[in-house]
Amino acid sequence: MTTTTAGPAPRVLIADDQTLIRTGFRLILTARGIEVVGEAADGEEALAAASELRPDVVLMDIRMPNMDGLEATRRILERLPDCRVLILTTFDLDRYVYTALSVGASGFLLKDVTPEHLAAAVRLVDTGDALLAPSITRRLVERFASEPARTPTVHTDLATLTPRELEVLTLLARGLSNAELATELTLSEATVKSHVARIFAKLSLRDRAQAVVLAYETGLVRPGDFGASRPSGP
């Protein structure tokens, strides 16, 4: 991942109950031209600060007093739907992946992330993309696989997608990047981006994270499909 300085720098709120973490992240981001507009030591402070400061991106710890990061994320995105939240963690993500994505988080970062990757991740989600590696998608799949059989959620807007858009959504939900989608479908990356943008618009999705959740909840993709060959389509 490379850092880009194109466009205005994102405004960031850092929410973590450890002062050293907040200070370190602030120094890293400001040194790379990213404005840190505020800090919060717990979920309640994060919610209040986000409502007042209206940041572009929130770096959100999960385990915090008073209100955890998952609940704070849900409430912030209810009030500020254009805000992006990156979840910070030092531990295994399995039990948090689905909940975090379901409430609208745009991705995950380990707290020992390199300075360059931290800045690049903030800029990436600020553009509207999601920091969602195939490993995270796999954990989401495993979460669904471990559950009893469930009735898929009905999402009538799926009927508005063309066969090609359904194909793109299916592959996207398996964790493929735009470049990988382009290779798999023998399309240009620009064409893939256009398909993805239309899918998001038709289904009222914020980013790839929400697309993954929708694809599994509607039954468009099932756990056993992970790693399977791509679906046929025109």
Short mmCIF file of C-alpha atoms in Angstrom, two decimals:
data_model
loop_
_atom_site.label_atom_id
_atom_site.label_comp_id
_atom_site.label_asym_id
_atom_site.label_seq_id
_atom_site.Cartn_x
_atom_site.Cartn_y
_atom_site.Cartn_z
CA MET A 1 0.00 0.00 0.00
CA THR A 2 1.37 3.41 -0.90
CA THR A 3 0.58 6.71 0.70
CA THR A 4 -0.87 9.41 -1.48
CA THR A 5 -1.04 13.08 -0.71
CA ALA A 6 -3.59 13.94 -3.39
CA GLY A 7 -6.63 15.85 -2.18
CA PRO A 8 -7.21 17.43 1.22
CA ALA A 9 -5.79 15.63 4.22
CA PRO A 10 -8.36 13.67 6.24
CA ARG A 11 -9.32 14.96 9.68
CA VAL A 12 -8.86 12.22 12.28
CA LEU A 13 -10.19 11.48 15.76
CA ILE A 14 -8.21 8.97 17.86
CA ALA A 15 -10.17 6.94 20.43
CA ASP A 16 -8.11 4.74 22.75
CA ASP A 17 -7.93 4.43 26.53
CA GLN A 18 -4.11 4.36 26.47
CA THR A 19 -2.54 7.81 26.43
CA LEU A 20 0.70 6.53 24.89
CA ILE A 21 -1.18 4.99 21.97
CA ARG A 22 -3.08 8.20 21.29
CA THR A 23 0.07 10.31 21.54
CA GLY A 24 2.06 7.99 19.31
CA PHE A 25 -0.60 7.85 16.62
CA ARG A 26 -1.03 11.63 16.74
CA LEU A 27 2.71 12.15 16.19
CA ILE A 28 2.80 9.63 13.35
CA LEU A 29 -0.17 11.11 11.52
CA THR A 30 0.69 14.79 11.93
CA ALA A 31 4.23 14.11 10.73
CA ARG A 32 2.67 12.77 7.52
CA GLY A 33 0.38 15.70 6.89
CA ILE A 34 -2.79 14.24 8.43
CA GLU A 35 -4.67 16.47 10.86
CA VAL A 36 -5.65 14.97 14.23
CA VAL A 37 -8.63 17.03 15.38
CA GLY A 38 -9.18 15.32 18.72
CA GLU A 39 -8.65 12.43 21.11
CA ALA A 40 -10.95 10.34 23.29
CA ALA A 41 -10.19 7.97 26.16
CA ASP A 42 -13.42 5.95 26.03
CA GLY A 43 -16.44 5.29 23.86
CA GLU A 44 -18.59 8.01 25.38
CA GLU A 45 -15.87 10.60 24.82
CA ALA A 46 -15.44 9.34 21.27
CA LEU A 47 -19.14 9.76 20.55
CA ALA A 48 -19.21 13.27 21.99
CA ALA A 49 -16.01 14.31 20.22
CA ALA A 50 -17.13 12.91 16.88
CA SER A 51 -20.47 14.72 17.15
CA GLU A 52 -18.70 18.00 17.88
CA LEU A 53 -15.65 17.74 15.61
CA ARG A 54 -17.15 15.76 12.70
CA PRO A 55 -13.91 13.97 11.70
CA ASP A 56 -13.46 12.21 8.38
CA VAL A 57 -11.90 9.13 10.02
CA VAL A 58 -12.02 7.72 13.55
CA LEU A 59 -9.31 5.36 14.81
CA MET A 60 -11.31 3.31 17.31
CA ASP A 61 -10.05 0.95 20.00
CA ILE A 62 -12.42 -1.92 20.85
CA ARG A 63 -11.84 -2.38 24.56
CA MET A 64 -12.53 0.90 26.34
CA PRO A 65 -14.36 1.82 29.56
CA ASN A 66 -17.89 3.28 29.77
CA MET A 67 -18.75 2.35 26.18
CA ASP A 68 -16.80 -0.10 24.03
CA GLY A 69 -15.54 0.75 20.58
CA LEU A 70 -18.13 -1.33 18.76
CA GLU A 71 -21.08 0.47 20.35
CA ALA A 72 -19.35 3.82 19.89
CA THR A 73 -18.82 2.99 16.21
CA ARG A 74 -22.49 2.13 15.75
CA ARG A 75 -23.66 5.37 17.37
CA ILE A 76 -21.14 7.57 15.58
CA LEU A 77 -22.12 6.21 12.17
CA GLU A 78 -25.81 6.67 12.96
CA ARG A 79 -25.10 10.37 13.51
CA LEU A 80 -22.33 10.80 10.93
CA PRO A 81 -22.94 8.34 8.08
CA ASP A 82 -20.12 9.82 5.98
CA CYS A 83 -17.53 9.24 8.71
CA ARG A 84 -15.16 6.25 8.40
CA VAL A 85 -14.10 4.12 11.35
CA LEU A 86 -10.96 1.99 11.51
CA ILE A 87 -10.94 -0.51 14.37
CA LEU A 88 -7.70 -0.72 16.38
CA THR A 89 -6.78 -3.95 18.13
CA THR A 90 -3.86 -5.81 19.69
CA PHE A 91 -5.56 -9.19 19.85
CA ASP A 92 -7.29 -11.83 17.78
CA LEU A 93 -10.16 -10.41 15.75
CA ASP A 94 -12.38 -13.47 15.30
CA ARG A 95 -15.07 -12.57 17.83
CA TYR A 96 -15.26 -8.96 16.66
CA VAL A 97 -15.05 -9.10 12.87
CA TYR A 98 -18.71 -9.59 12.03
CA THR A 99 -20.03 -7.19 14.67
CA ALA A 100 -17.60 -4.45 13.65
CA LEU A 101 -18.43 -4.78 9.96
CA SER A 102 -22.14 -4.98 10.67
CA VAL A 103 -22.14 -1.69 12.56
CA GLY A 104 -20.26 -0.02 9.72
CA ALA A 105 -16.52 -0.19 10.44
CA SER A 106 -14.40 0.24 7.32
CA GLY A 107 -11.56 -2.02 8.39
CA PHE A 108 -9.09 -3.15 11.02
CA LEU A 109 -5.57 -2.18 12.09
CA LEU A 110 -3.24 -3.81 14.58
CA LYS A 111 -1.76 -1.32 17.02
CA ASP A 112 1.76 -2.35 16.05
CA VAL A 113 1.12 -1.16 12.49
CA THR A 114 4.04 0.62 10.83
CA PRO A 115 3.81 4.42 10.61
CA GLU A 116 3.63 4.28 6.82
CA HIS A 117 0.83 1.72 6.84
CA LEU A 118 -1.13 3.69 9.45
CA ALA A 119 -1.09 6.86 7.37
CA ALA A 120 -1.87 4.96 4.17
CA ALA A 121 -4.79 3.15 5.83
CA VAL A 122 -6.31 6.42 7.04
CA ARG A 123 -6.04 7.94 3.57
CA LEU A 124 -7.46 4.79 1.97
CA VAL A 125 -10.66 4.66 4.03
CA ASP A 126 -11.07 8.42 3.70
CA THR A 127 -11.48 7.90 -0.05
CA GLY A 128 -14.43 5.60 0.61
CA ASP A 129 -12.65 2.26 0.28
CA ALA A 130 -12.43 -0.37 3.00
CA LEU A 131 -9.35 -1.85 4.60
CA LEU A 132 -10.61 -5.40 4.27
CA ALA A 133 -7.96 -8.02 3.59
CA PRO A 134 -8.89 -11.51 2.34
CA SER A 135 -7.91 -12.86 5.78
CA ILE A 136 -10.64 -10.74 7.36
CA THR A 137 -13.13 -11.91 4.74
CA ARG A 138 -12.16 -15.49 5.55
CA ARG A 139 -12.91 -14.94 9.23
CA LEU A 140 -16.29 -13.54 8.31
CA VAL A 141 -16.96 -16.64 6.20
CA GLU A 142 -15.94 -18.91 9.06
CA ARG A 143 -18.28 -17.04 11.36
CA PHE A 144 -21.21 -17.83 9.06
CA ALA A 145 -20.04 -21.43 8.61
CA SER A 146 -20.10 -22.01 12.37
CA GLU A 147 -23.74 -20.95 12.68
CA PRO A 148 -26.82 -23.15 12.25
CA ALA A 149 -28.55 -22.96 8.89
CA ARG A 150 -30.25 -19.61 8.52
CA THR A 151 -32.84 -18.13 6.22
CA PRO A 152 -31.16 -15.57 3.95
CA THR A 153 -32.17 -11.95 4.41
CA VAL A 154 -34.25 -10.58 1.53
CA HIS A 155 -32.71 -7.55 -0.17
CA THR A 156 -35.00 -6.60 -3.04
CA ASP A 157 -32.46 -4.20 -4.54
CA LEU A 158 -30.33 -7.18 -5.58
CA ALA A 159 -32.82 -7.57 -8.43
CA THR A 160 -31.64 -4.23 -9.82
CA LEU A 161 -28.13 -5.56 -10.42
CA THR A 162 -27.10 -6.77 -13.86
CA PRO A 163 -25.65 -10.29 -14.20
CA ARG A 164 -22.17 -8.76 -14.45
CA GLU A 165 -22.72 -6.65 -11.33
CA LEU A 166 -23.88 -9.75 -9.43
CA GLU A 167 -20.72 -11.50 -10.56
CA VAL A 168 -18.56 -8.60 -9.38
CA LEU A 169 -20.35 -8.47 -6.02
CA THR A 170 -19.93 -12.21 -5.53
CA LEU A 171 -16.18 -12.06 -6.16
CA LEU A 172 -15.79 -8.88 -4.13
CA ALA A 173 -17.45 -10.64 -1.20
CA ARG A 174 -14.77 -13.33 -1.37
CA GLY A 175 -12.12 -10.69 -0.70
CA LEU A 176 -10.81 -9.92 -4.18
CA SER A 177 -9.30 -6.48 -4.74
CA ASN A 178 -10.17 -4.36 -7.78
CA ALA A 179 -6.96 -5.48 -9.47
CA GLU A 180 -7.76 -9.14 -8.78
CA LEU A 181 -11.31 -8.66 -10.02
CA ALA A 182 -9.97 -7.14 -13.23
CA THR A 183 -7.69 -10.13 -13.80
CA GLU A 184 -10.39 -12.67 -12.93
CA LEU A 185 -13.00 -11.09 -15.20
CA THR A 186 -10.61 -9.97 -17.96
CA LEU A 187 -11.65 -6.35 -17.55
CA SER A 188 -9.75 -3.12 -17.03
CA GLU A 189 -9.43 -1.94 -13.44
CA ALA A 190 -11.30 1.24 -14.40
CA THR A 191 -14.24 -0.85 -15.62
CA VAL A 192 -14.22 -2.84 -12.39
CA LYS A 193 -14.27 0.38 -10.36
CA SER A 194 -17.28 1.55 -12.37
CA HIS A 195 -19.11 -1.72 -11.68
CA VAL A 196 -18.30 -1.50 -7.96
CA ALA A 197 -19.48 2.12 -7.79
CA ARG A 198 -22.80 1.22 -9.45
CA ILE A 199 -23.28 -1.73 -7.08
CA PHE A 200 -22.72 0.48 -4.05
CA ALA A 201 -25.14 3.10 -5.40
CA LYS A 202 -27.89 0.60 -6.22
CA LEU A 203 -27.62 -1.20 -2.87
CA SER A 204 -26.96 1.93 -0.76
CA LEU A 205 -23.65 0.54 0.48
CA ARG A 206 -20.88 2.61 2.04
CA ASP A 207 -17.95 0.41 1.13
CA ARG A 208 -16.64 -3.12 0.52
CA ALA A 209 -17.09 -4.07 4.16
CA GLN A 210 -20.85 -3.58 3.94
CA ALA A 211 -20.89 -5.37 0.59
CA VAL A 212 -19.30 -8.46 2.16
CA VAL A 213 -21.84 -8.52 4.98
CA LEU A 214 -24.77 -8.09 2.57
CA ALA A 215 -23.54 -10.83 0.24
CA TYR A 216 -23.41 -13.39 3.04
CA GLU A 217 -26.59 -12.31 4.81
CA THR A 218 -28.61 -12.52 1.59
CA GLY A 219 -27.15 -15.90 0.65
CA LEU A 220 -25.56 -14.54 -2.53
CA VAL A 221 -22.33 -16.07 -1.26
CA ARG A 222 -22.15 -18.98 1.18
CA PRO A 223 -19.27 -20.19 3.36
CA GLY A 224 -18.66 -23.21 1.14
CA ASP A 225 -18.18 -20.91 -1.83
CA PHE A 226 -15.00 -19.38 -0.43
CA GLY A 227 -12.11 -20.10 -2.74
CA ALA A 228 -14.38 -21.67 -5.34
CA SER A 229 -14.09 -20.83 -9.00
CA ARG A 230 -15.84 -17.71 -10.12
CA PRO A 231 -19.52 -17.86 -11.06
CA SER A 232 -20.47 -17.96 -14.69
CA GLY A 233 -21.87 -14.83 -16.25
CA PRO A 234 -22.05 -12.89 -19.48
#
